PDB file of C-alpha atoms in Angstrom:
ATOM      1  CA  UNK A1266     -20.518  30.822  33.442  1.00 66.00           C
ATOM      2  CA  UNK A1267     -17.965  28.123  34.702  1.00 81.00           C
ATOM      3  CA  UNK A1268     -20.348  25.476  33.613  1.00 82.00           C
ATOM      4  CA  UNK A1269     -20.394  27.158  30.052  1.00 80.00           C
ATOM      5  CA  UNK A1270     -16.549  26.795  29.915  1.00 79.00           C
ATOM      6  CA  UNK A1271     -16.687  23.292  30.935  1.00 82.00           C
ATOM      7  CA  UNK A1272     -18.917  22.236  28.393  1.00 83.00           C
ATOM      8  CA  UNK A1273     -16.300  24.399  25.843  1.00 79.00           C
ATOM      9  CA  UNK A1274     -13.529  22.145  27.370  1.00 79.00           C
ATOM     10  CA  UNK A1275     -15.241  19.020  26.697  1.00 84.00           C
ATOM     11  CA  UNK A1276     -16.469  20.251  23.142  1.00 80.00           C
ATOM     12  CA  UNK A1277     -12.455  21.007  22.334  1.00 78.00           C
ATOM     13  CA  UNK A1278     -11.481  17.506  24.201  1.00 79.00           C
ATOM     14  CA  UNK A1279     -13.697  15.563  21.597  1.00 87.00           C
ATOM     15  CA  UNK A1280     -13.093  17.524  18.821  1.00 86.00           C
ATOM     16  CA  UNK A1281      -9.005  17.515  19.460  1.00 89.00           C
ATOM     17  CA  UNK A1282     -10.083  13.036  19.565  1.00 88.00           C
ATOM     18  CA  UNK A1283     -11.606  13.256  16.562  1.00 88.00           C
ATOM     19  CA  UNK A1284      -9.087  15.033  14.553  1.00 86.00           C
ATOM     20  CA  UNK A1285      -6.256  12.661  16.192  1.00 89.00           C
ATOM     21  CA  UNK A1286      -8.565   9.368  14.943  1.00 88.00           C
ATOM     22  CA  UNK A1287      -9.123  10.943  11.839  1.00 81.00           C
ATOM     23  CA  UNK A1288      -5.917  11.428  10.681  1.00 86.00           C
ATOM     24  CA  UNK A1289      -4.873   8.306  12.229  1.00 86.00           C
ATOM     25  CA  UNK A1290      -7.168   6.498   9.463  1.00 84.00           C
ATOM     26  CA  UNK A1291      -5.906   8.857   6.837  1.00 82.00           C
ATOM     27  CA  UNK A1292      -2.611   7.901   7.508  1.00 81.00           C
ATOM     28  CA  UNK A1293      -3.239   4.141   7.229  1.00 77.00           C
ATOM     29  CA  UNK A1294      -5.200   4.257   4.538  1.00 76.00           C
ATOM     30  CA  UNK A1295      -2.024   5.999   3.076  1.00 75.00           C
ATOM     31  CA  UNK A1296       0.106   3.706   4.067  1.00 67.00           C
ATOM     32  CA  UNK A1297      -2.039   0.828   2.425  1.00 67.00           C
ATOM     33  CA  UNK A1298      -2.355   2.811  -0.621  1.00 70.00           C
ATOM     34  CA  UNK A1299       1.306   3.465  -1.205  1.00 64.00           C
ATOM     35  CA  UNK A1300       2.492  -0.534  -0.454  1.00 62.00           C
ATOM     36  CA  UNK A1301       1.957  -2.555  -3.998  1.00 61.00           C
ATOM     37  CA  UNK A1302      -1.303  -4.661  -3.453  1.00 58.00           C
ATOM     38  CA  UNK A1303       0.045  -7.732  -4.918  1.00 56.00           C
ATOM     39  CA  UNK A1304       2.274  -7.579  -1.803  1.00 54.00           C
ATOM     40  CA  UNK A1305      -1.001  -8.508   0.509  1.00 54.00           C
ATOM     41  CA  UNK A1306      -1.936 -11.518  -1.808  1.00 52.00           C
ATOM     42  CA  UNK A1307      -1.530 -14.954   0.094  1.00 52.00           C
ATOM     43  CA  UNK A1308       0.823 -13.105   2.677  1.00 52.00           C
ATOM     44  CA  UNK A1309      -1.229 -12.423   5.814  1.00 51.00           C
ATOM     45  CA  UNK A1310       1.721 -12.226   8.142  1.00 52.00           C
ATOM     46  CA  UNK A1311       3.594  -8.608   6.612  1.00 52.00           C
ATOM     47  CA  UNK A1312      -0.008  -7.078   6.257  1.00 50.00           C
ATOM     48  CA  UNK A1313      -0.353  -4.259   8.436  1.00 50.00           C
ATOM     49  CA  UNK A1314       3.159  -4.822   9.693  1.00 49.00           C
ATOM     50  CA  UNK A1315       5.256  -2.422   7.034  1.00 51.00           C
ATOM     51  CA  UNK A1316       3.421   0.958   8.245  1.00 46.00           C
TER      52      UNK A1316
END
């Protein structure tokens, strides 16, 4: 029985990672997508820096 719970523990761990990378690409692609993309031509030193 414990080692079923474990295994439930480890399920929720990687699922609760998941979710947390997930909607940290969702919110850079956001962020990306709400910045101009003219603004990313030619200057390589703001890119990624304005999120």
């Amino acid at each position: 029985m414990s080692q079923l719970v474990r295994k439930g523990h480890e399920f929720h761990i990687s699922m609760a990672g998941m979710i947390s990378s997930c909607l940290q690409l969702q919110s850079f692609f956001l962020c990306y997508r709400l910045w101009p993309s003219d603004s990313y031509i030619g200057d390589n030193s703001t890119e990624g820096g304005k999120c």
